[in-house]
């Protein structure tokens, strides 16, 4: 009997190649960069900003869906992929009901700050009312992407972040990092906290390159005067002490003395010299830590702050804003060339976005005939206090007004919720204040909608709901009319700034979202997205699982695995840009 042939077997499938991953994740946040700045100024850029647009994915309809468009909130949203109702950072600072005082978003009574290079500094956050303790990410209620990358990526992963602001550098990093540094803006010292590791090489660098070395320099225009879009002097601008309303801007402090003063440091952080310094710190970290070369996936975060300081002083229709972006374009061109050289083009992924936009200076907007003005919060407070007097409420009934949030004294809001007449009188008084469009109560916001499409609430109501975090948010929330600026300046005192942000209108919510490099499919994309989508997209590229998230993966801008592994030849730029060493 003939032997039977063995049954045919299907050929064993080839083992799938593990997906490649980026060697370095770079997150860039340009404080107060409105989304429309890309459209307005792209034709003048030749460096890194232009490269991000031409070689990367440009999401043109990116905006925050929430109301609290502030620095700490935005950076926390970008870093976690969640909204403030989830991550808990509801403002730069808020009223702590238990402590009975204002606290900053990164304040930590158990942490201790120290300065690199042995420099002296002012402990605490110089921009807030709270000076006790140090700074950390303890108030961030969930891990950041960098936290998860470090935890899940193993010992080879390094996390480093820099900014002029503690609340920006810390929230980009999260709860742990190999290095987090920010500027003490009263002394020029670079500061960190014992909540993070230290970067020994920074000690020597800041000693040899202190901020004070820029004392006596002058910020001159980069472009020809004919290329600036608006009037040289913006109506309603409030320049830093020692500066005029127009260029040039000397960095010589308030009185041009022999030594730098606090006015000099404010001038410096408002100038492009500070952006260049931050870029140099980033390149130094890449070199000294060999970021992207140790076999793991590393994280580098840079929060560029000068545009925010210049925008507050001079407004969005200013030569200062346009010039800072033109010089940042040069700085980023230098940074990307450095990364290409040290890590390799295509081996790193970068995202650029902003934490919020900005409203035009009210006096400037009024020239168009628009209804614009100042919503004076001290006056609003007086109106509410007077309305409650008739109902025998204790005075002061209001403990604090912080931005759009009104915090009542202990027990007052609970009583108001059961006192319809007093509540109605209060609301009527608030709505009578010039510039007030609407008032929302905390009990209307606690159960936020799962998705915008599932709610019948107004967009503004929904935006406040996405910002609401129980225990930290206020009891009442003020929505100003469009182009009305919330102004907390004490009665009788001049305003110390030109304009601001922090409300749910498109000029504050609309920001750029640009991604470039490893795994990114270049092009322009027009679907609605939010900056909370960046962290989930990074996580997808790196094979990292996030905790709770509100953002989604920007899958439409991701290459297929085969495309990601294919070598990519970088096209030569039309014109190479030189490092920005002397703005």
Coordinates of C-alpha atoms in Angstrom, one line a residue:
X1 CA 0.0 0.0 0.0
X2 CA 1.4 3.3 -1.1
X3 CA 2.3 5.7 1.7
X4 CA 0.0 8.7 1.9
X5 CA 1.6 12.1 1.6
X6 CA 1.4 14.2 4.7
X7 CA -1.3 16.8 4.6
X8 CA -0.4 20.2 3.2
X9 CA 0.2 22.9 5.7
X10 CA -0.2 26.6 5.2
X11 CA 3.1 28.4 5.1
X12 CA 4.0 29.9 8.4
X13 CA 3.4 33.6 8.4
X14 CA 6.4 35.8 8.6
X15 CA 7.0 37.4 11.9
X16 CA 5.7 40.9 12.0
X17 CA 8.4 43.5 12.5
X18 CA 7.9 45.5 15.7
X19 CA 6.8 49.0 14.8
X20 CA 9.6 51.5 15.0
X21 CA 9.4 54.3 17.5
X22 CA 10.8 57.8 17.7
X23 CA 14.0 58.3 19.6
X24 CA 13.0 61.7 20.9
X25 CA 9.6 63.4 21.5
X26 CA 9.8 67.2 21.3
X27 CA 6.9 69.3 22.6
X28 CA 7.0 73.1 21.9
X29 CA 4.5 75.4 23.4
X30 CA 4.5 79.1 22.3
X31 CA 2.7 81.0 25.1
X32 CA -0.2 83.1 23.7
X33 CA 0.3 82.2 20.0
X34 CA -3.0 82.7 18.3
X35 CA -3.9 80.3 15.5
X36 CA -4.3 83.1 12.9
X37 CA -0.6 84.2 13.4
X38 CA 0.4 81.3 11.1
X39 CA -1.7 82.6 8.3
X40 CA -0.7 86.2 8.8
X41 CA 3.1 85.8 9.1
X42 CA 4.0 82.5 7.3
X43 CA 5.1 84.3 4.2
X44 CA 7.9 86.0 6.3
X45 CA 9.3 82.9 7.9
X46 CA 12.2 81.0 6.5
X47 CA 13.3 78.8 9.4
X48 CA 11.7 76.4 11.8
X49 CA 8.2 77.7 11.9
X50 CA 8.1 77.5 8.1
X51 CA 9.5 74.0 8.2
X52 CA 6.8 72.9 10.6
X53 CA 4.2 74.0 8.1
X54 CA 5.8 72.8 4.9
X55 CA 7.2 69.5 6.2
X56 CA 4.6 68.7 8.9
X57 CA 0.9 68.3 9.5
X58 CA -0.9 71.7 10.0
X59 CA -4.3 71.4 11.8
X60 CA -6.0 74.7 10.9
X61 CA -9.1 74.3 13.0
X62 CA -7.5 73.6 16.4
X63 CA -9.1 75.2 19.5
X64 CA -9.6 74.6 23.2
X65 CA -13.2 73.7 24.0
X66 CA -13.1 75.1 27.6
X67 CA -13.4 78.6 29.1
X68 CA -10.2 78.8 31.3
X69 CA -7.8 79.7 28.6
X70 CA -4.8 80.4 30.8
X71 CA -1.1 79.3 30.9
X72 CA -1.2 76.6 33.5
X73 CA -4.5 75.1 32.2
X74 CA -3.3 75.0 28.6
X75 CA 0.1 73.4 29.3
X76 CA -1.6 70.8 31.6
X77 CA -4.1 70.0 28.8
X78 CA -1.4 69.6 26.2
X79 CA 0.8 67.4 28.5
X80 CA -2.0 65.1 29.7
X81 CA -4.4 64.9 26.8
X82 CA -7.2 65.9 29.2
X83 CA -9.3 69.0 29.9
X84 CA -9.2 70.9 33.2
X85 CA -12.4 69.2 34.5
X86 CA -10.2 66.0 34.4
X87 CA -6.7 67.2 35.2
X88 CA -7.7 69.7 37.9
X89 CA -5.6 72.6 36.8
X90 CA -8.4 75.2 36.6
X91 CA -6.3 78.4 36.5
X92 CA -2.9 79.9 37.1
X93 CA -4.0 80.4 40.6
X94 CA -7.2 79.8 42.5
X95 CA -8.8 80.4 45.9
X96 CA -8.1 77.6 48.3
X97 CA -11.2 77.3 50.5
X98 CA -9.4 75.2 53.1
X99 CA -6.4 77.5 53.4
X100 CA -8.4 80.7 53.0
X101 CA -5.9 82.2 50.5
X102 CA -4.9 82.1 46.8
X103 CA -2.6 79.3 45.7
X104 CA -0.7 78.9 42.5
X105 CA -1.2 75.8 40.3
X106 CA 2.3 74.5 41.0
X107 CA 2.8 75.5 44.6
X108 CA 3.8 72.8 47.0
X109 CA 4.4 73.4 50.7
X110 CA 6.4 70.2 50.9
X111 CA 8.8 71.0 48.0
X112 CA 11.9 73.2 48.2
X113 CA 13.3 75.2 45.3
X114 CA 17.0 75.8 44.6
X115 CA 18.9 77.8 42.0
X116 CA 21.4 76.5 39.5
X117 CA 24.9 77.9 39.8
X118 CA 24.4 78.8 43.4
X119 CA 22.5 82.0 42.5
X120 CA 20.3 83.8 44.8
X121 CA 16.6 83.9 44.1
X122 CA 13.2 84.7 45.5
X123 CA 11.5 81.5 46.8
X124 CA 8.0 80.8 45.7
X125 CA 6.2 82.1 42.6
X126 CA 6.9 85.8 42.1
X127 CA 3.8 86.2 40.0
X128 CA 1.4 85.1 42.7
X129 CA 0.2 86.0 46.2
X130 CA 1.6 82.7 47.6
X131 CA 5.2 82.6 48.6
X132 CA 5.5 79.6 50.9
X133 CA 7.2 76.4 49.9
X134 CA 8.4 75.4 46.5
X135 CA 7.0 74.1 43.3
X136 CA 6.0 70.7 41.9
X137 CA 3.3 69.0 39.8
X138 CA 1.5 67.7 42.9
X139 CA -1.7 69.6 42.0
X140 CA -1.9 67.9 38.6
X141 CA -4.4 65.1 39.4
X142 CA -3.2 62.7 36.7
X143 CA 0.0 61.6 35.0
X144 CA 1.3 63.6 32.0
X145 CA 2.4 62.0 28.8
X146 CA 6.0 62.5 29.9
X147 CA 5.2 60.8 33.2
X148 CA 3.8 57.7 31.4
X149 CA 6.7 57.7 28.9
X150 CA 9.2 57.6 31.7
X151 CA 7.2 55.0 33.7
X152 CA 6.5 52.7 30.9
X153 CA 9.6 53.3 28.8
X154 CA 12.0 52.2 31.5
X155 CA 15.3 53.5 32.9
X156 CA 16.6 54.7 29.6
X157 CA 14.0 57.4 29.2
X158 CA 14.9 60.9 30.1
X159 CA 12.5 63.9 30.5
X160 CA 13.7 67.5 30.4
X161 CA 11.7 70.7 30.2
X162 CA 12.5 74.4 30.2
X163 CA 10.5 77.7 30.4
X164 CA 10.6 81.1 31.9
X165 CA 7.6 80.1 34.0
X166 CA 7.4 77.5 36.7
X167 CA 3.8 76.7 35.8
X168 CA 4.8 76.0 32.1
X169 CA 8.0 74.0 32.7
X170 CA 6.5 71.9 35.5
X171 CA 3.2 71.0 33.8
X172 CA 4.9 69.9 30.6
X173 CA 7.0 67.5 32.7
X174 CA 4.3 66.4 35.1
X175 CA 5.3 64.8 38.4
X176 CA 8.8 63.5 37.7
X177 CA 11.6 64.5 35.4
X178 CA 15.4 64.3 35.0
X179 CA 15.4 68.1 34.7
X180 CA 12.9 71.0 35.0
X181 CA 14.2 74.6 35.0
X182 CA 12.5 78.0 35.0
X183 CA 13.5 81.6 35.5
X184 CA 13.2 83.6 38.7
X185 CA 12.1 86.9 37.1
X186 CA 13.3 89.1 39.9
X187 CA 17.0 87.9 40.0
X188 CA 17.5 86.1 36.6
X189 CA 18.4 82.9 38.4
X190 CA 17.4 79.5 36.8
X191 CA 15.5 77.6 39.4
X192 CA 14.4 74.0 39.9
X193 CA 12.7 72.0 42.7
X194 CA 13.7 68.9 44.8
X195 CA 10.6 67.3 43.3
X196 CA 12.7 66.6 40.2
X197 CA 16.2 65.4 39.4
X198 CA 18.9 68.1 38.7
X199 CA 21.0 68.8 35.6
X200 CA 24.6 69.2 36.9
X201 CA 25.8 70.7 33.6
X202 CA 23.4 73.6 34.1
X203 CA 25.4 74.9 37.1
X204 CA 28.5 75.6 35.0
X205 CA 26.4 76.9 32.0
X206 CA 24.4 79.5 33.9
X207 CA 27.5 80.7 35.7
X208 CA 29.2 81.3 32.3
X209 CA 26.1 82.6 30.6
X210 CA 23.9 84.5 33.1
X211 CA 20.9 86.3 31.9
X212 CA 22.6 89.6 33.0
X213 CA 25.0 89.2 30.1
X214 CA 22.3 90.6 27.9
X215 CA 22.1 93.8 30.0
X216 CA 22.8 96.8 27.7
X217 CA 21.7 95.1 24.5
X218 CA 18.9 96.5 22.4
X219 CA 16.0 94.7 20.7
X220 CA 15.9 96.1 17.2
X221 CA 13.6 95.1 14.4
X222 CA 14.6 92.0 12.4
X223 CA 12.6 92.9 9.2
X224 CA 12.3 96.0 7.1
X225 CA 9.7 98.4 8.6
X226 CA 7.6 98.1 5.5
X227 CA 7.0 94.4 6.3
X228 CA 5.2 95.0 9.6
X229 CA 1.4 94.7 9.2
X230 CA 0.1 97.2 11.7
X231 CA 0.8 100.7 13.1
X232 CA 4.1 101.0 14.9
X233 CA 2.4 102.1 18.1
X234 CA -0.6 100.1 19.3
X235 CA -3.4 102.0 20.9
X236 CA -3.8 101.1 24.6
X237 CA -0.4 99.3 24.9
X238 CA 1.4 99.3 28.3
X239 CA 5.1 98.7 27.7
X240 CA 7.4 97.4 30.5
X241 CA 9.1 100.1 32.6
X242 CA 11.9 101.7 30.7
X243 CA 10.5 101.1 27.3
X244 CA 8.7 103.4 24.9
X245 CA 5.7 102.4 22.8
X246 CA 7.9 101.9 19.7
X247 CA 11.2 100.3 18.7
X248 CA 14.0 100.1 19.6
X249 CA 13.7 98.5 23.0
X250 CA 16.9 98.8 25.1
X251 CA 17.5 96.2 27.8
X252 CA 18.8 98.6 30.5
X253 CA 16.2 98.4 33.2
X254 CA 14.1 101.3 34.5
X255 CA 16.9 103.8 35.1
X256 CA 19.8 102.5 33.0
X257 CA 22.0 102.0 36.0
X258 CA 25.2 100.1 36.3
X259 CA 23.6 96.9 37.3
X260 CA 20.5 95.0 36.2
X261 CA 17.3 95.7 38.2
X262 CA 13.9 93.9 38.3
X263 CA 12.8 96.1 35.3
X264 CA 15.6 94.7 33.2
X265 CA 14.5 91.1 33.9
X266 CA 11.0 92.0 32.9
X267 CA 12.3 93.6 29.7
X268 CA 14.4 90.5 29.0
X269 CA 11.6 88.0 29.4
X270 CA 9.5 90.2 27.1
X271 CA 12.2 90.1 24.4
X272 CA 13.3 87.5 21.8
X273 CA 16.6 87.2 23.7
X274 CA 14.8 84.9 26.1
X275 CA 13.6 82.6 23.4
X276 CA 17.1 82.3 22.1
X277 CA 18.4 81.4 25.6
X278 CA 15.7 78.7 26.0
X279 CA 16.6 77.3 22.6
X280 CA 20.3 77.1 23.7
X281 CA 19.3 75.4 26.9
X282 CA 17.4 72.8 24.8
X283 CA 20.4 72.2 22.6
X284 CA 22.7 71.9 25.6
X285 CA 20.4 69.2 27.1
X286 CA 20.4 67.3 23.9
X287 CA 24.2 67.3 23.8
X288 CA 25.0 66.8 27.5
X289 CA 22.4 64.0 28.0
X290 CA 22.7 62.5 24.6
X291 CA 18.9 62.7 24.2
X292 CA 17.7 60.4 21.5
X293 CA 20.9 58.3 21.6
X294 CA 20.6 56.1 24.7
X295 CA 18.3 53.4 23.2
X296 CA 15.2 54.7 24.9
X297 CA 12.5 57.3 24.0
X298 CA 13.4 60.7 25.5
X299 CA 11.2 63.8 26.0
X300 CA 12.2 67.4 25.5
X301 CA 9.7 70.1 26.4
X302 CA 10.2 73.9 25.8
X303 CA 7.6 76.5 26.7
X304 CA 8.5 79.7 25.0
X305 CA 7.1 82.6 27.1
X306 CA 8.2 85.9 25.6
X307 CA 5.3 86.2 23.1
X308 CA 2.9 86.1 26.1
X309 CA 4.7 88.9 27.9
X310 CA 4.9 91.0 24.7
X311 CA 1.3 90.2 23.8
X312 CA 0.0 91.4 27.2
X313 CA 2.0 94.6 26.9
X314 CA 1.5 95.5 23.2
X315 CA -1.4 93.4 22.0
X316 CA -1.8 91.0 19.0
X317 CA -1.7 93.9 16.5
X318 CA 1.8 94.9 17.3
X319 CA 5.3 94.9 15.7
X320 CA 6.6 93.3 18.9
X321 CA 4.4 90.1 18.4
X322 CA 5.3 89.9 14.7
X323 CA 9.1 90.4 15.4
X324 CA 9.2 87.8 18.2
X325 CA 7.7 85.2 15.9
X326 CA 10.1 86.1 13.1
X327 CA 13.0 85.6 15.5
X328 CA 11.5 82.4 17.0
X329 CA 11.3 81.1 13.4
X330 CA 15.1 81.5 13.3
X331 CA 15.6 79.9 16.7
X332 CA 13.5 76.9 15.8
X333 CA 15.4 76.5 12.5
X334 CA 18.6 76.3 14.5
X335 CA 17.0 73.8 16.9
X336 CA 15.8 71.5 14.2
X337 CA 19.1 71.6 12.3
X338 CA 20.8 70.6 15.6
X339 CA 18.4 67.7 16.1
X340 CA 18.9 66.6 12.5
X341 CA 22.6 66.5 13.1
X342 CA 22.6 64.8 16.5
X343 CA 19.6 62.5 16.3
X344 CA 18.9 62.2 12.6
X345 CA 16.1 63.6 10.5
X346 CA 13.1 61.4 10.8
X347 CA 14.2 59.9 14.2
X348 CA 12.3 62.5 16.3
X349 CA 8.8 63.8 16.3
X350 CA 7.9 67.4 17.3
X351 CA 4.6 69.1 18.0
X352 CA 4.1 72.9 18.3
X353 CA 1.0 74.5 19.8
X354 CA 0.0 77.2 22.2
X355 CA -1.7 77.3 25.6
X356 CA -4.2 80.1 24.6
X357 CA -4.7 83.1 22.4
X358 CA -5.4 86.7 23.3
X359 CA -8.1 89.4 22.9
X360 CA -7.2 92.6 21.1
X361 CA -6.5 95.6 23.4
X362 CA -10.0 97.1 24.0
X363 CA -9.0 100.6 23.1
X364 CA -7.5 99.4 19.8
X365 CA -10.7 97.3 19.1
X366 CA -12.9 100.3 19.8
X367 CA -11.4 102.1 16.8
X368 CA -13.3 99.6 14.5
X369 CA -16.6 100.7 16.1
X370 CA -17.0 97.3 17.9
X371 CA -18.5 97.1 21.3
X372 CA -15.3 96.6 23.4
X373 CA -14.3 97.7 26.8
X374 CA -13.1 96.8 30.3
X375 CA -15.2 94.6 32.7
X376 CA -14.1 96.0 36.0
X377 CA -14.1 93.2 38.5
X378 CA -13.8 95.4 41.6
X379 CA -16.9 97.2 40.5
X380 CA -18.7 93.9 40.0
X381 CA -17.7 92.8 43.4
X382 CA -19.2 96.0 45.0
X383 CA -22.4 95.5 43.1
X384 CA -22.8 91.9 44.3
X385 CA -21.9 92.9 47.9
X386 CA -24.5 95.7 47.9
X387 CA -27.2 93.4 46.4
X388 CA -26.7 90.9 49.3
X389 CA -26.8 93.5 52.0
X390 CA -30.5 93.8 51.8
X391 CA -30.8 90.1 52.6
X392 CA -28.6 90.4 55.7
X393 CA -25.7 88.4 54.3
X394 CA -22.4 88.9 56.1
X395 CA -19.9 91.3 54.5
X396 CA -17.7 90.6 52.7
X397 CA -19.8 87.8 51.2
X398 CA -17.2 87.3 48.5
X399 CA -13.9 85.8 49.5
X400 CA -12.1 86.3 46.2
X401 CA -12.6 86.9 42.5
X402 CA -10.0 85.2 40.4
X403 CA -10.4 85.7 36.7
X404 CA -14.0 84.8 35.8
X405 CA -14.4 82.7 39.0
X406 CA -16.2 84.2 42.0
X407 CA -15.6 82.5 45.4
X408 CA -18.0 83.2 48.3
X409 CA -17.1 83.2 51.9
X410 CA -17.7 79.9 53.7
X411 CA -21.4 79.0 53.9
X412 CA -22.6 81.8 51.7
X413 CA -23.1 79.9 48.4
X414 CA -24.8 77.0 50.2
X415 CA -27.2 79.5 51.7
X416 CA -27.8 81.2 48.4
X417 CA -28.8 78.0 46.7
X418 CA -31.8 77.8 49.1
X419 CA -32.5 81.6 48.9
X420 CA -34.1 82.2 45.6
X421 CA -34.7 85.9 46.1
X422 CA -31.2 86.7 47.2
X423 CA -29.7 84.6 44.3
X424 CA -31.9 86.4 41.8
X425 CA -30.9 89.8 43.2
X426 CA -27.3 88.8 43.0
X427 CA -27.6 87.6 39.4
X428 CA -29.5 90.8 38.4
X429 CA -26.8 92.9 39.9
X430 CA -24.0 91.0 38.1
X431 CA -25.8 91.2 34.7
X432 CA -26.2 95.0 35.2
X433 CA -22.4 95.4 35.3
X434 CA -21.2 96.8 31.9
X435 CA -19.5 94.1 29.9
X436 CA -21.2 91.1 31.5
X437 CA -22.9 88.7 29.0
X438 CA -23.9 85.8 31.3
X439 CA -23.4 84.3 34.8
X440 CA -23.2 80.6 35.5
X441 CA -23.6 78.8 38.8
X442 CA -21.4 75.9 39.9
X443 CA -24.4 73.6 40.3
X444 CA -25.2 74.1 36.6
X445 CA -21.7 72.9 35.6
X446 CA -20.9 69.9 37.8
X447 CA -22.2 67.2 35.4
X448 CA -20.4 68.1 32.2
X449 CA -21.5 66.5 29.0
X450 CA -19.5 63.5 27.8
X451 CA -19.2 65.0 24.3
X452 CA -20.2 68.4 22.8
X453 CA -22.6 66.7 20.5
X454 CA -24.6 65.2 23.3
X455 CA -25.5 68.5 25.0
X456 CA -28.1 71.1 24.3
X457 CA -26.2 73.6 26.4
X458 CA -24.8 76.8 24.7
X459 CA -21.2 76.6 23.6
X460 CA -20.2 79.1 26.4
X461 CA -22.1 77.0 29.1
X462 CA -20.4 73.9 27.8
X463 CA -17.0 75.6 27.9
X464 CA -17.4 76.5 31.5
X465 CA -18.5 72.9 32.2
X466 CA -15.2 71.6 30.7
X467 CA -13.3 73.9 33.0
X468 CA -15.1 73.1 36.2
X469 CA -13.3 71.0 38.8
X470 CA -15.2 70.5 42.1
X471 CA -13.4 72.1 45.1
X472 CA -11.1 74.3 43.1
X473 CA -13.4 76.2 40.7
X474 CA -15.5 79.1 41.9
X475 CA -19.1 79.3 42.9
X476 CA -20.2 81.7 40.1
X477 CA -18.6 82.3 36.7
X478 CA -18.7 85.5 34.7
X479 CA -18.8 85.4 30.9
X480 CA -17.8 88.8 29.5
X481 CA -19.2 90.1 26.3
X482 CA -17.0 89.5 23.2
X483 CA -14.0 91.9 23.2
X484 CA -14.5 92.9 26.8
X485 CA -11.5 92.4 28.9
X486 CA -11.7 91.1 32.4
X487 CA -9.9 93.7 34.5
X488 CA -9.0 93.2 38.1
X489 CA -7.1 96.5 38.5
X490 CA -8.0 98.1 41.8
X491 CA -10.2 101.2 41.5
X492 CA -8.3 104.4 40.9
X493 CA -5.1 102.7 39.8
X494 CA -3.8 102.6 36.1
X495 CA -3.9 99.3 34.3
X496 CA -0.5 97.5 34.3
X497 CA -1.1 95.6 31.1
X498 CA -2.6 96.2 27.6
X499 CA -4.7 93.1 27.2
X500 CA -5.3 89.5 28.4
X501 CA -7.1 86.2 27.9
X502 CA -9.0 83.6 29.7
X503 CA -12.5 83.4 28.2
X504 CA -14.3 81.1 25.8
X505 CA -14.1 83.1 22.6
X506 CA -12.3 82.0 19.5
X507 CA -9.6 84.7 19.9
X508 CA -8.6 83.0 23.1
X509 CA -9.3 79.4 22.1
X510 CA -8.0 79.1 18.6
X511 CA -4.3 78.0 18.5
X512 CA -2.0 76.3 16.0
X513 CA -1.4 72.6 16.1
X514 CA 1.6 71.5 14.0
X515 CA 3.3 68.1 14.0
X516 CA 6.4 67.1 12.1
X517 CA 8.9 64.2 11.9
X518 CA 8.7 60.6 12.8
X519 CA 5.4 59.0 11.7
X520 CA 3.8 62.2 10.6
X521 CA 2.1 62.6 7.2
X522 CA 2.6 66.2 6.0
X523 CA -0.4 68.2 4.8
X524 CA -3.1 70.6 5.8
X525 CA -6.0 69.3 7.8
X526 CA -9.3 71.0 8.4
X527 CA -11.2 68.8 10.8
X528 CA -11.8 70.3 14.3
X529 CA -9.2 69.2 16.8
X530 CA -7.9 70.4 20.2
X531 CA -4.4 70.5 21.8
X532 CA -5.6 67.7 24.0
X533 CA -5.1 65.5 20.9
X534 CA -1.3 65.9 20.9
X535 CA -0.6 63.6 23.9
X536 CA -2.7 60.7 22.6
X537 CA -1.0 61.0 19.3
X538 CA 2.4 61.0 20.9
X539 CA 1.3 57.9 22.9
X540 CA 0.2 56.1 19.8
X541 CA 3.6 56.7 18.1
X542 CA 5.5 55.6 21.2
X543 CA 3.3 52.6 22.1
X544 CA 2.4 54.3 25.5
X545 CA -0.9 53.9 27.3
X546 CA -2.3 57.1 28.8
X547 CA -4.7 57.2 31.8
X548 CA -8.0 59.0 31.4
X549 CA -8.0 61.3 28.4
X550 CA -10.3 63.7 26.6
X551 CA -8.3 64.0 23.4
X552 CA -8.0 61.5 20.6
X553 CA -5.3 60.2 18.3
X554 CA -4.8 62.4 15.2
X555 CA -4.8 59.3 13.0
X556 CA -5.4 61.1 9.8
X557 CA -1.9 62.7 10.1
X558 CA -0.1 59.4 10.9
X559 CA 1.8 57.4 8.3
X560 CA 1.2 53.7 8.0
X561 CA 3.9 51.6 9.7
X562 CA 5.6 50.8 6.4
X563 CA 5.7 54.5 5.5
X564 CA 7.1 55.4 8.9
X565 CA 10.0 52.9 8.5
X566 CA 10.9 54.1 5.0
X567 CA 13.9 56.4 4.9
X568 CA 12.9 60.0 4.2
X569 CA 15.2 62.5 2.5
X570 CA 14.7 65.9 3.8
X571 CA 14.3 68.5 1.0
X572 CA 16.8 71.3 1.1
X573 CA 15.3 74.5 2.4
X574 CA 14.9 77.5 0.1
X575 CA 17.1 79.5 2.3
X576 CA 19.0 78.4 5.4
X577 CA 18.6 80.5 8.5
X578 CA 21.5 81.4 10.7
X579 CA 21.4 80.9 14.4
X580 CA 19.7 83.8 16.2
X581 CA 22.5 85.0 18.5
X582 CA 21.8 88.7 18.8
X583 CA 18.2 89.9 18.2

